[in-house]
Amino acid sequence: MLIQRAMTLDGAAVDLRVGARIDDVADTLTPRRGEDVYDAAGGTVLPGLHDHHVHLHSAAAAATSIRVGPPQVRDRAALTGVLASTEPGDDGWIRAVGYHDSVAGPLDRAALDAMVPAVPLRIQHRSGVLWMLNSAGLARVGLAGHPDGRLRSADSWSDALNRNQTNLAHLSDRLSRYGITGITDATPDLDVSDIVRLTELHRQGELRQHVHCLAPGKRILHDDDLDLEQLSEWIADRHRYDGPVAIHCVTAAQLLVTIAALRQAGTHPRDRIEHAAVAPSDCLTELADLAVTVVTQPNFVAERGDQYLDEVPAAEHERLWRLASLLRANVRVALSTDMPFGRPDPWAAMRAAVHRTTPSGAVLGNDERVSARTALTMFFGLPEQPTRARTLQPGEPGDLCVLSVPPETALAELDAGMVAATVIGGEIAYAAG
Ligand SMILES: [Zn+2]
């Protein structure tokens, strides 16, 4: 297809001929017979956005789940009320997501049985790495004898759940409207059949975006169970077969152990640290030395910033969701949303990176702000090299995002409403009506 009358971020007027790759870029190109033509009408053309850390199945499932955390649900009475008034889905489950201990403390099966005695119930913690099931739910997944009903993602129980019910096509349309042309699924417990199925769905066109999966190199850490030797052995074992690792670090302890383990095991060029939500300042040079890629989510500042300001001691605020200080220290960084645990709009994540504004309007991490152009470019990376930004040169993937506005407006606003068309592999995946 041919895209005419577009503008690059640098303000140059261009036409682009696009297939699976960008074939040609010039001031003007003449349409060939039978070629589809899209008129960008002076709008900005960008490489398509790649969200470097999402959870596809959870996101599709979240569409049929109720939210049981702040701000919708803030206390035990509200939690009990919302669970009591929810009908189970077609599969018999009540699914709830977004739980945080500030609502009613750590929940176990007894507490859940008191609220929902008969219907299988599963509540996912906001962190995405802990589920709480009532007795009926435990019986359903074959764990009737489980002591407290608190299950982690690494446990095999989730295999017992049918992943096929989730509607990925609908989710894919939504991502296309944001200009997203590729995603990296960071779910640790995807098995080979899940990954094959995602590839299949992409081939059939149901899932338009290119999909890259981190499993089986993805690993979640838990603070009460940090084992340097075991982690470094696992890393070395992955590297032995040329497999990179992606390690989930949301606390300072998890980051410190991961850095030590990477020092001990050595690094692979594609190793990643997910989140780096809390990074003490002495970690910065270490992360740069290791040349490991940090894939982070500034959108959590915009979504949960006020809670951080309340709960985290002021002296530690500078450690939270760092961005500019990582770049100044020459750490490799890419952005993502962590959908559905973070909101899926990459433009909101970019605005958070630029403004660092919490929901109440406070600023968290003034020194961590980056320019609009930097924030945008951190969504241009290749799936396997998140910090190698794609460009509009011939030979680059034929995945583009066309905006309705010129570059200066695009950078000033960073708004999803500007997306006019999304092109994936030389085909229109979305065009604003
Ligand atoms: Zn995640």
Coordinates of C-alpha atoms and ligand atoms in Angstrom, one line a residue:
M1 CA 0.0 0.0 0.0
L2 CA 1.0 3.6 -0.4
I3 CA 0.8 6.3 2.3
Q4 CA 0.8 9.8 0.9
R5 CA 1.3 13.3 2.3
A6 CA 2.6 12.2 5.7
M7 CA 5.1 14.1 7.9
T8 CA 8.0 12.6 9.9
L9 CA 8.7 13.7 13.4
D10 CA 11.4 15.9 12.0
G11 CA 8.9 17.7 9.9
A12 CA 9.8 16.3 6.5
A13 CA 7.0 15.6 4.0
V14 CA 7.0 11.9 2.9
D15 CA 5.2 9.2 0.9
L16 CA 5.8 5.6 2.0
R17 CA 5.3 2.3 0.1
V18 CA 4.7 -0.4 2.7
G19 CA 4.4 -4.2 2.6
A20 CA 5.7 -6.6 5.2
R21 CA 8.6 -4.1 5.2
I22 CA 8.9 -0.5 4.3
D23 CA 9.7 -0.7 0.6
D24 CA 10.2 2.9 -0.4
V25 CA 10.3 6.4 1.2
A26 CA 10.4 9.6 -0.9
D27 CA 9.1 13.2 -1.1
T28 CA 6.4 11.9 -3.5
L29 CA 5.6 8.4 -4.8
T30 CA 3.2 7.6 -7.7
P31 CA 0.5 5.1 -6.9
R32 CA 0.7 1.8 -8.9
R33 CA -2.3 0.3 -10.6
G34 CA -4.5 -1.4 -8.0
E35 CA -2.5 -0.2 -5.1
D36 CA -4.3 0.9 -1.9
V37 CA -3.6 4.5 -1.1
Y38 CA -4.0 6.2 2.3
D39 CA -4.0 10.0 2.4
A40 CA -2.3 11.1 5.7
A41 CA -3.3 14.7 4.9
G42 CA -0.3 16.2 6.6
G43 CA -0.5 14.0 9.7
T44 CA 2.6 12.5 11.4
V45 CA 3.8 9.0 10.5
L46 CA 5.6 7.0 13.1
P47 CA 6.9 3.5 13.4
G48 CA 4.1 1.4 15.0
L49 CA 4.1 1.3 18.8
H50 CA 5.4 -1.8 20.5
D51 CA 4.2 -2.4 24.0
H52 CA 7.2 -4.2 25.5
H53 CA 5.4 -5.8 28.6
V54 CA 1.8 -6.9 28.6
H55 CA -0.3 -9.9 29.7
L56 CA -2.6 -10.7 26.8
H57 CA -4.8 -13.4 28.4
S58 CA -5.2 -11.6 31.7
A59 CA -6.1 -8.5 29.7
A60 CA -8.8 -10.3 27.7
A61 CA -10.0 -12.0 30.9
A62 CA -10.1 -8.6 32.8
A63 CA -12.8 -7.5 30.4
T64 CA -15.1 -10.1 32.0
S65 CA -13.8 -9.6 35.5
I66 CA -15.0 -7.3 38.2
R67 CA -12.5 -4.8 39.8
V68 CA -12.1 -5.2 43.6
G69 CA -9.4 -2.7 44.4
P70 CA -9.0 1.1 44.8
P71 CA -10.4 3.4 43.6
Q72 CA -13.6 1.3 42.8
V73 CA -13.5 -0.8 46.0
R74 CA -11.8 0.6 49.1
D75 CA -13.0 -1.4 52.1
R76 CA -14.3 -4.8 53.3
A77 CA -18.0 -3.7 53.2
A78 CA -17.7 -2.6 49.6
L79 CA -15.8 -5.8 48.7
T80 CA -18.5 -8.0 50.2
G81 CA -21.2 -5.9 48.5
V82 CA -19.7 -6.1 45.0
L83 CA -19.0 -9.9 45.3
A84 CA -22.5 -10.6 46.5
S85 CA -24.1 -8.7 43.6
T86 CA -22.0 -10.4 40.9
E87 CA -23.3 -13.2 38.8
P88 CA -20.9 -16.0 37.8
G89 CA -19.7 -16.1 34.2
D90 CA -20.6 -18.8 31.7
D91 CA -17.9 -21.0 33.1
G92 CA -19.3 -20.8 36.6
W93 CA -16.6 -18.6 38.1
I94 CA -16.7 -15.2 39.7
R95 CA -13.5 -13.5 38.5
A96 CA -12.2 -10.5 40.3
V97 CA -9.1 -8.5 39.6
G98 CA -7.1 -5.5 41.0
Y99 CA -7.2 -6.5 44.7
H100 CA -5.0 -4.6 47.1
D101 CA -4.4 -5.4 50.8
S102 CA -5.5 -1.9 51.8
V103 CA -9.1 -3.1 51.0
A104 CA -9.5 -5.9 53.6
G105 CA -6.1 -7.2 54.4
P106 CA -4.5 -10.4 53.1
L107 CA -7.4 -12.7 52.0
D108 CA -7.5 -16.4 52.5
R109 CA -10.0 -19.1 51.7
A110 CA -11.8 -18.8 55.0
A111 CA -12.3 -15.0 54.5
L112 CA -13.5 -15.6 50.9
D113 CA -15.9 -18.5 52.0
A114 CA -17.5 -16.1 54.4
M115 CA -18.3 -13.7 51.5
V116 CA -19.0 -16.2 48.7
P117 CA -19.7 -19.7 50.1
A118 CA -20.9 -21.7 47.1
V119 CA -19.8 -20.3 43.8
P120 CA -16.1 -20.7 42.6
L121 CA -14.4 -17.4 43.2
R122 CA -11.0 -16.3 42.3
I123 CA -9.5 -12.9 43.1
Q124 CA -6.3 -11.8 41.4
H125 CA -4.0 -9.4 43.4
R126 CA -3.2 -6.1 41.8
S127 CA 0.5 -7.3 41.4
G128 CA -0.7 -10.0 39.0
V129 CA 1.4 -12.7 40.8
L130 CA -1.0 -13.8 43.5
W131 CA -4.5 -15.4 43.4
M132 CA -6.9 -16.0 46.3
L133 CA -9.5 -18.7 45.8
N134 CA -12.4 -19.7 48.0
S135 CA -13.1 -23.4 48.8
A136 CA -15.4 -23.9 45.8
G137 CA -12.8 -22.4 43.5
L138 CA -10.0 -24.6 45.0
A139 CA -12.2 -27.7 44.5
R140 CA -12.7 -26.7 40.9
V141 CA -8.9 -26.6 40.2
G142 CA -8.2 -29.8 42.1
L143 CA -6.7 -28.2 45.2
A144 CA -9.5 -28.9 47.7
G145 CA -6.9 -29.6 50.4
H146 CA -5.0 -26.3 49.9
P147 CA -4.2 -24.7 53.3
D148 CA -5.1 -21.1 52.7
G149 CA -6.2 -20.7 49.1
R150 CA -3.4 -18.2 48.3
L151 CA -1.8 -19.3 45.0
R152 CA 1.1 -17.8 43.0
S153 CA 1.5 -17.6 39.3
A154 CA 4.3 -20.2 39.3
D155 CA 1.9 -22.8 40.7
S156 CA 0.5 -25.3 38.2
W157 CA -3.1 -24.6 39.1
S158 CA -3.6 -22.1 36.4
D159 CA -3.1 -24.8 33.8
A160 CA -6.3 -26.2 34.9
L161 CA -8.1 -23.1 33.7
N162 CA -9.4 -22.8 30.2
R163 CA -7.5 -20.0 28.5
N164 CA -9.6 -20.4 25.3
Q165 CA -12.6 -18.4 26.5
T166 CA -10.9 -15.1 26.4
N167 CA -11.7 -12.8 23.5
L168 CA -8.4 -11.7 22.1
A169 CA -9.8 -10.2 18.9
H170 CA -11.7 -7.5 20.7
L171 CA -8.6 -6.6 22.7
S172 CA -6.5 -6.6 19.5
D173 CA -8.9 -4.0 18.0
R174 CA -8.5 -1.8 21.0
L175 CA -4.7 -2.0 20.8
S176 CA -4.9 -1.1 17.1
R177 CA -6.8 2.1 18.0
Y178 CA -3.8 3.1 20.1
G179 CA -1.4 2.6 17.2
I180 CA 0.1 -0.6 18.7
T181 CA 1.5 -2.9 16.1
G182 CA 3.3 -5.4 18.3
I183 CA 3.3 -6.6 21.9
T184 CA 5.6 -8.6 24.1
D185 CA 3.7 -11.0 26.4
A186 CA 5.5 -11.1 29.8
T187 CA 3.3 -13.8 31.3
P188 CA 5.8 -16.3 33.0
D189 CA 3.6 -19.5 32.9
L190 CA 2.7 -19.6 29.2
D191 CA 3.5 -23.0 27.9
V192 CA 4.4 -24.0 24.4
S193 CA 0.8 -24.6 23.4
D194 CA -0.2 -21.1 24.6
I195 CA 2.6 -19.6 22.5
V196 CA 1.8 -21.6 19.4
R197 CA -1.9 -20.6 19.8
L198 CA -1.0 -16.9 19.9
T199 CA 1.2 -17.3 16.7
E200 CA -1.8 -19.1 15.1
L201 CA -4.2 -16.3 16.1
H202 CA -1.9 -13.8 14.6
R203 CA -1.6 -15.7 11.4
Q204 CA -5.4 -16.0 11.1
G205 CA -5.7 -12.3 11.6
E206 CA -7.7 -12.5 14.8
L207 CA -4.8 -11.0 16.7
R208 CA -3.5 -8.3 14.5
Q209 CA -0.4 -7.3 16.5
H210 CA 2.9 -9.1 16.2
V211 CA 3.4 -11.1 19.4
H212 CA 6.7 -11.9 21.2
C213 CA 6.6 -14.0 24.3
L214 CA 9.2 -13.9 27.2
A215 CA 8.2 -17.3 28.6
P216 CA 10.0 -19.6 29.4
G217 CA 12.8 -17.0 30.2
K218 CA 10.5 -15.0 32.4
R219 CA 10.8 -15.3 36.2
I220 CA 8.9 -13.8 39.1
L221 CA 10.7 -13.2 42.4
H222 CA 9.1 -13.0 45.8
D223 CA 10.8 -11.2 48.7
D224 CA 10.3 -14.0 51.2
D225 CA 11.9 -16.5 48.9
L226 CA 15.0 -14.8 47.4
D227 CA 17.8 -17.3 46.7
L228 CA 20.9 -15.8 45.0
E229 CA 22.5 -19.2 44.2
Q230 CA 19.4 -20.7 42.8
L231 CA 18.6 -17.6 40.7
S232 CA 22.1 -17.4 39.3
E233 CA 22.1 -21.1 38.4
W234 CA 18.8 -20.7 36.6
I235 CA 20.2 -17.7 34.6
A236 CA 23.4 -19.6 33.7
D237 CA 21.3 -22.5 32.6
R238 CA 19.2 -20.3 30.3
H239 CA 22.3 -18.7 28.9
R240 CA 23.9 -22.0 28.2
Y241 CA 21.3 -22.6 25.5
D242 CA 21.5 -19.0 24.3
G243 CA 18.2 -18.1 26.1
P244 CA 17.9 -14.6 27.6
V245 CA 16.2 -14.0 30.9
A246 CA 13.6 -11.5 31.9
I247 CA 13.4 -11.0 35.7
H248 CA 10.5 -9.3 37.4
C249 CA 11.8 -6.9 40.0
V250 CA 9.4 -4.7 41.9
T251 CA 11.3 -4.2 45.2
A252 CA 14.8 -3.0 46.0
A253 CA 15.6 -6.5 47.4
Q254 CA 14.6 -8.2 44.2
L255 CA 16.6 -5.8 42.1
L256 CA 19.7 -6.2 44.3
V257 CA 19.5 -10.0 44.2
T258 CA 19.0 -10.0 40.4
I259 CA 22.0 -7.7 39.9
A260 CA 24.1 -10.0 42.0
A261 CA 22.9 -13.1 40.2
L262 CA 23.6 -11.5 36.8
R263 CA 27.1 -10.6 38.0
Q264 CA 27.6 -14.2 39.1
A265 CA 26.1 -15.9 36.1
G266 CA 27.2 -13.4 33.4
T267 CA 24.8 -11.7 31.0
H268 CA 23.2 -12.4 27.6
P269 CA 22.8 -9.4 25.3
R270 CA 19.0 -9.8 25.4
D271 CA 18.6 -10.1 29.2
R272 CA 15.9 -7.9 30.7
I273 CA 14.8 -6.6 34.1
E274 CA 11.0 -6.0 34.2
H275 CA 9.6 -3.0 36.1
A276 CA 12.6 -2.0 38.3
A277 CA 9.9 -0.3 40.3
V278 CA 12.2 0.5 43.2
A279 CA 15.8 1.2 42.3
P280 CA 18.3 2.5 44.9
S281 CA 20.8 4.9 43.4
D282 CA 23.8 2.6 43.6
C283 CA 22.0 0.2 41.2
L284 CA 22.2 2.6 38.3
T285 CA 25.9 2.2 37.4
E286 CA 25.6 -1.6 38.0
L287 CA 22.6 -1.8 35.6
A288 CA 24.6 0.1 33.0
D289 CA 27.7 -2.1 33.5
L290 CA 25.7 -5.2 33.0
A291 CA 24.2 -3.8 29.8
V292 CA 20.8 -5.3 30.8
T293 CA 17.6 -3.8 29.4
V294 CA 15.2 -2.3 31.9
V295 CA 11.6 -2.5 30.7
T296 CA 9.6 -0.1 32.9
Q297 CA 6.1 1.5 33.3
P298 CA 5.9 5.2 34.3
N299 CA 2.1 4.9 33.9
F300 CA 2.0 3.6 37.5
V301 CA 3.0 7.1 38.6
A302 CA -0.1 8.4 36.9
E303 CA -2.3 5.6 38.2
R304 CA -1.0 4.9 41.7
G305 CA 1.2 7.9 42.5
D306 CA -0.8 9.2 45.4
Q307 CA -0.7 5.9 47.1
Y308 CA 3.1 5.8 46.7
L309 CA 3.3 9.3 48.1
D310 CA 1.3 8.1 51.2
E311 CA 2.9 4.8 51.8
V312 CA 6.6 5.2 50.7
P313 CA 8.9 7.2 53.0
A314 CA 9.7 10.6 51.4
A315 CA 13.5 9.8 51.3
E316 CA 12.7 6.8 49.0
H317 CA 10.5 8.6 46.5
E318 CA 13.4 9.1 44.2
R319 CA 13.8 5.4 43.8
L320 CA 10.3 4.8 42.3
W321 CA 9.8 4.1 38.7
R322 CA 13.0 5.8 37.6
L323 CA 13.4 6.8 34.0
A324 CA 15.5 9.9 33.2
S325 CA 18.1 8.9 35.9
L326 CA 18.5 5.5 34.2
L327 CA 19.0 7.1 30.8
R328 CA 21.6 9.6 32.3
A329 CA 23.5 6.6 33.8
N330 CA 23.4 5.0 30.3
V331 CA 21.1 2.2 31.3
R332 CA 19.2 0.7 28.3
V333 CA 15.5 1.4 28.9
A334 CA 12.2 0.7 27.0
L335 CA 8.6 1.5 28.0
S336 CA 5.5 -0.6 28.3
T337 CA 2.1 -0.5 30.1
D338 CA 1.9 -3.9 32.0
M339 CA -1.7 -4.2 30.7
P340 CA -4.0 -5.1 32.4
F341 CA -2.2 -4.4 35.7
G342 CA -1.5 -1.0 34.2
R343 CA -3.9 0.8 31.9
P344 CA -3.4 -0.3 28.3
D345 CA -3.0 3.2 26.7
P346 CA 0.6 3.7 25.7
W347 CA 0.0 7.5 25.2
A348 CA -1.0 7.8 28.8
A349 CA 2.3 6.1 29.7
M350 CA 4.2 8.6 27.6
R351 CA 2.4 11.5 29.2
A352 CA 3.3 10.0 32.6
A353 CA 6.9 9.8 31.6
V354 CA 6.9 13.4 30.5
H355 CA 4.9 14.9 33.4
R356 CA 5.1 12.4 36.3
T357 CA 1.8 13.7 37.6
T358 CA -0.2 11.6 40.1
P359 CA -4.0 11.4 40.0
S360 CA -4.3 14.3 42.5
G361 CA -1.9 16.5 40.4
A362 CA 1.2 16.1 42.6
V363 CA 4.5 15.4 40.8
L364 CA 6.4 12.2 41.8
G365 CA 10.0 12.2 40.6
N366 CA 10.5 15.6 38.9
D367 CA 14.0 14.6 38.0
E368 CA 12.8 11.5 36.2
R369 CA 10.9 13.4 33.5
V370 CA 11.9 12.9 29.9
S371 CA 11.1 14.7 26.7
A372 CA 8.0 13.8 24.7
R373 CA 10.2 12.6 21.9
T374 CA 12.2 10.3 24.2
A375 CA 9.0 8.9 25.7
L376 CA 7.6 8.2 22.2
T377 CA 10.8 6.7 20.9
M378 CA 10.9 4.2 23.8
F379 CA 7.8 2.5 22.3
F380 CA 9.6 2.1 18.9
G381 CA 11.9 -0.7 19.9
L382 CA 12.2 -4.1 18.2
P383 CA 10.6 -7.0 20.2
E384 CA 13.9 -8.7 20.8
Q385 CA 15.9 -5.5 21.1
P386 CA 13.6 -3.1 22.9
T387 CA 16.1 -0.2 22.9
R388 CA 16.8 -0.4 19.1
A389 CA 14.2 2.0 17.8
R390 CA 12.7 1.2 14.5
T391 CA 12.8 4.1 11.9
L392 CA 11.0 4.9 8.7
Q393 CA 13.9 3.7 6.4
P394 CA 13.3 1.1 3.7
G395 CA 13.8 -2.4 5.0
E396 CA 12.3 -1.6 8.4
P397 CA 9.1 -3.5 9.4
G398 CA 6.0 -2.4 7.6
D399 CA 4.3 -1.5 10.9
L400 CA 3.3 2.2 11.1
C401 CA 1.1 4.5 13.1
V402 CA -0.3 7.5 11.3
L403 CA -1.6 10.5 13.4
S404 CA -4.2 13.1 12.4
V405 CA -1.9 16.0 13.5
P406 CA 1.5 17.4 12.6
P407 CA 4.5 16.5 14.7
E408 CA 4.6 19.5 17.0
T409 CA 1.0 18.9 18.0
A410 CA 1.6 15.2 18.4
L411 CA 4.6 15.8 20.8
A412 CA 2.7 18.4 22.7
E413 CA -0.4 16.3 23.3
L414 CA 0.7 12.6 23.2
D415 CA -3.0 11.6 23.0
A416 CA -4.4 8.3 21.8
G417 CA -7.2 10.3 20.1
M418 CA -4.7 11.5 17.5
V419 CA -4.2 8.0 16.0
A420 CA -5.7 8.1 12.5
A421 CA -4.5 4.8 11.1
T422 CA -2.5 1.8 12.2
V423 CA -0.7 -0.3 9.6
I424 CA 0.5 -3.8 10.4
G425 CA 2.6 -5.7 7.8
G426 CA 1.5 -3.3 5.0
E427 CA -2.3 -3.7 5.8
I428 CA -4.6 -1.2 7.5
A429 CA -5.5 -2.7 11.0
Y430 CA -7.4 0.4 12.0
A431 CA -8.5 3.6 10.4
A432 CA -10.4 6.3 12.3
G433 CA -14.0 6.5 10.9
Ligands
ZN1 ZN 3.7 -7.8 34.1

